Amino acid sequence: MDIALTGTPGTGKTSVANILKRALPDFNVVHLNEFLIDKKLYEGRDEKRDSYMVDVDRLRKEVKRYFKSKEDLIFEGHLSHYLDADLVIVLRTNPKILKKRLESKGYSKEKVRENVEAEALDVILIESLEIHEGKVREINTTNISVLDAAGKVKDIIMGRGDYEPGKIDWSEDFF
């Protein structure tokens, strides 16, 4: 089973994935950002946005080629929902809390604004649903620990719990 663990930066993907490495030893966790940097799968760097410019089609092809003989993979990263996956888990965080998290990580004001807007508008959830209809689940990580979030991800992988998308709505806070 190939799983995409995605979400806006700051929602807890990397921290959750690191716990899943120990909790699900039969799965291999791939930190997608590290992979694309190591393999130089970017076309340049956008200094203004402090991010890599990634050709998603090239990334998808390279991931397929590189991991074709591996099974039970968890791809962690904000681009992982663009990959082929049997299951997509979107981590969500209230944009007000997300703003504080990103500021504490030293993100620029512009990058904080861009990511908070993306979360408020459900950008990654919508993209995930468009690409992986019927395979998407979402978890609100706003008021839970990383360990609890990892437990919910594990529940989803094991087929337990109700994490159907569409239950998380930040619009009342922002619109």
Short mmCIF file of N, CA and C in Angstrom, two decimals, residues 46-103:
data_model
loop_
_atom_site.label_atom_id
_atom_site.label_comp_id
_atom_site.label_asym_id
_atom_site.label_seq_id
_atom_site.Cartn_x
_atom_site.Cartn_y
_atom_site.Cartn_z
N ASP A 46 13.08 29.48 -5.92
CA ASP A 46 12.39 30.76 -5.88
C ASP A 46 12.79 31.41 -4.55
N GLU A 47 13.76 32.30 -4.63
CA GLU A 47 14.29 32.93 -3.41
C GLU A 47 13.23 33.78 -2.71
N LYS A 48 12.40 34.44 -3.50
CA LYS A 48 11.36 35.29 -2.91
C LYS A 48 10.40 34.47 -2.06
N ARG A 49 10.03 33.29 -2.55
CA ARG A 49 9.09 32.43 -1.83
C ARG A 49 9.81 31.42 -0.94
N ASP A 50 11.15 31.42 -0.99
CA ASP A 50 11.97 30.51 -0.19
C ASP A 50 11.54 29.06 -0.39
N SER A 51 11.47 28.67 -1.67
CA SER A 51 11.04 27.31 -1.98
C SER A 51 11.67 26.84 -3.29
N TYR A 52 11.66 25.53 -3.47
CA TYR A 52 12.14 24.94 -4.71
C TYR A 52 11.02 24.94 -5.74
N MET A 53 11.40 25.11 -7.00
CA MET A 53 10.43 25.01 -8.10
C MET A 53 10.51 23.57 -8.61
N VAL A 54 9.41 22.85 -8.48
CA VAL A 54 9.40 21.42 -8.76
C VAL A 54 8.51 21.12 -9.96
N ASP A 55 9.04 20.32 -10.87
CA ASP A 55 8.25 19.78 -11.97
C ASP A 55 7.58 18.52 -11.42
N VAL A 56 6.30 18.63 -11.12
CA VAL A 56 5.58 17.54 -10.45
C VAL A 56 5.55 16.28 -11.32
N ASP A 57 5.40 16.43 -12.63
CA ASP A 57 5.40 15.25 -13.51
C ASP A 57 6.73 14.52 -13.44
N ARG A 58 7.82 15.26 -13.44
CA ARG A 58 9.15 14.64 -13.33
C ARG A 58 9.32 13.97 -11.97
N LEU A 59 8.86 14.63 -10.92
CA LEU A 59 8.93 14.05 -9.58
C LEU A 59 8.16 12.74 -9.54
N ARG A 60 6.94 12.74 -10.08
CA ARG A 60 6.10 11.54 -10.09
C ARG A 60 6.81 10.39 -10.81
N LYS A 61 7.39 10.68 -11.98
CA LYS A 61 8.09 9.65 -12.76
C LYS A 61 9.29 9.09 -12.01
N GLU A 62 10.06 9.97 -11.40
CA GLU A 62 11.26 9.53 -10.67
C GLU A 62 10.90 8.71 -9.43
N VAL A 63 9.85 9.11 -8.74
CA VAL A 63 9.41 8.35 -7.57
C VAL A 63 8.97 6.95 -8.01
N LYS A 64 8.21 6.88 -9.10
CA LYS A 64 7.77 5.57 -9.63
C LYS A 64 8.97 4.70 -9.97
N ARG A 65 9.93 5.28 -10.67
CA ARG A 65 11.10 4.53 -11.10
C ARG A 65 11.94 4.09 -9.90
N TYR A 66 12.20 4.98 -8.99
CA TYR A 66 13.09 4.71 -7.87
C TYR A 66 12.48 3.71 -6.88
N PHE A 67 11.17 3.78 -6.67
CA PHE A 67 10.52 2.95 -5.66
C PHE A 67 9.68 1.82 -6.25
N LYS A 68 9.88 1.50 -7.53
CA LYS A 68 9.01 0.52 -8.20
C LYS A 68 9.03 -0.86 -7.55
N SER A 69 10.13 -1.25 -6.94
CA SER A 69 10.20 -2.59 -6.35
C SER A 69 9.89 -2.58 -4.85
N LYS A 70 9.51 -1.44 -4.32
CA LYS A 70 9.21 -1.35 -2.88
C LYS A 70 7.70 -1.35 -2.66
N GLU A 71 7.32 -1.88 -1.51
CA GLU A 71 5.91 -1.91 -1.13
C GLU A 71 5.74 -1.22 0.22
N ASP A 72 4.51 -0.87 0.53
CA ASP A 72 4.18 -0.27 1.82
C ASP A 72 5.02 0.97 2.11
N LEU A 73 4.75 1.99 1.32
CA LEU A 73 5.48 3.26 1.42
C LEU A 73 4.56 4.36 1.95
N ILE A 74 5.12 5.21 2.78
CA ILE A 74 4.43 6.42 3.21
C ILE A 74 5.26 7.59 2.69
N PHE A 75 4.68 8.33 1.76
CA PHE A 75 5.34 9.51 1.21
C PHE A 75 4.87 10.72 1.99
N GLU A 76 5.80 11.36 2.68
CA GLU A 76 5.47 12.51 3.52
C GLU A 76 5.94 13.78 2.83
N GLY A 77 5.04 14.75 2.72
CA GLY A 77 5.42 16.03 2.16
C GLY A 77 4.22 16.75 1.56
N HIS A 78 4.34 18.05 1.43
CA HIS A 78 3.21 18.84 0.94
C HIS A 78 2.94 18.64 -0.55
N LEU A 79 3.80 17.89 -1.24
CA LEU A 79 3.57 17.55 -2.65
C LEU A 79 3.17 16.09 -2.83
N SER A 80 3.12 15.32 -1.75
CA SER A 80 2.91 13.88 -1.88
C SER A 80 1.56 13.51 -2.49
N HIS A 81 0.58 14.37 -2.38
CA HIS A 81 -0.74 14.05 -2.96
C HIS A 81 -0.71 14.07 -4.48
N TYR A 82 0.37 14.57 -5.08
CA TYR A 82 0.50 14.53 -6.54
C TYR A 82 0.98 13.16 -7.03
N LEU A 83 1.44 12.31 -6.12
CA LEU A 83 1.94 10.99 -6.48
C LEU A 83 0.79 9.99 -6.57
N ASP A 84 1.07 8.86 -7.23
CA ASP A 84 0.12 7.75 -7.22
C ASP A 84 0.07 7.21 -5.79
N ALA A 85 -1.13 6.99 -5.28
CA ALA A 85 -1.27 6.51 -3.91
C ALA A 85 -2.57 5.73 -3.77
N ASP A 86 -2.54 4.76 -2.86
CA ASP A 86 -3.74 4.00 -2.54
C ASP A 86 -4.60 4.73 -1.51
N LEU A 87 -3.95 5.62 -0.76
CA LEU A 87 -4.62 6.35 0.30
C LEU A 87 -3.91 7.69 0.47
N VAL A 88 -4.68 8.75 0.64
CA VAL A 88 -4.12 10.09 0.87
C VAL A 88 -4.68 10.61 2.20
N ILE A 89 -3.77 10.97 3.09
CA ILE A 89 -4.17 11.50 4.40
C ILE A 89 -3.69 12.95 4.46
N VAL A 90 -4.66 13.85 4.61
CA VAL A 90 -4.37 15.29 4.65
C VAL A 90 -4.42 15.76 6.10
N LEU A 91 -3.30 16.27 6.59
CA LEU A 91 -3.28 16.84 7.93
C LEU A 91 -3.70 18.31 7.83
N ARG A 92 -4.58 18.72 8.74
CA ARG A 92 -5.15 20.08 8.71
C ARG A 92 -4.89 20.75 10.06
N THR A 93 -4.73 22.06 10.03
CA THR A 93 -4.55 22.85 11.25
C THR A 93 -5.27 24.18 11.09
N ASN A 94 -5.95 24.61 12.15
CA ASN A 94 -6.62 25.90 12.11
C ASN A 94 -5.61 26.96 11.67
N PRO A 95 -5.96 27.77 10.68
CA PRO A 95 -5.02 28.76 10.15
C PRO A 95 -4.45 29.72 11.19
N LYS A 96 -5.21 30.05 12.23
CA LYS A 96 -4.68 30.94 13.28
C LYS A 96 -3.52 30.27 14.02
N ILE A 97 -3.68 28.99 14.31
CA ILE A 97 -2.61 28.23 14.98
C ILE A 97 -1.47 27.99 14.00
N LEU A 98 -1.80 27.68 12.76
CA LEU A 98 -0.78 27.45 11.74
C LEU A 98 0.11 28.68 11.59
N LYS A 99 -0.48 29.84 11.60
CA LYS A 99 0.29 31.09 11.49
C LYS A 99 1.34 31.17 12.59
N LYS A 100 0.96 30.87 13.81
CA LYS A 100 1.90 30.90 14.94
C LYS A 100 3.01 29.86 14.76
N ARG A 101 2.64 28.66 14.31
CA ARG A 101 3.65 27.61 14.10
C ARG A 101 4.67 28.03 13.05
N LEU A 102 4.19 28.58 11.94
CA LEU A 102 5.09 28.96 10.85
C LEU A 102 5.97 30.15 11.26
N GLU A 103 5.41 31.08 11.99
CA GLU A 103 6.22 32.20 12.49
C GLU A 103 7.31 31.70 13.42
#
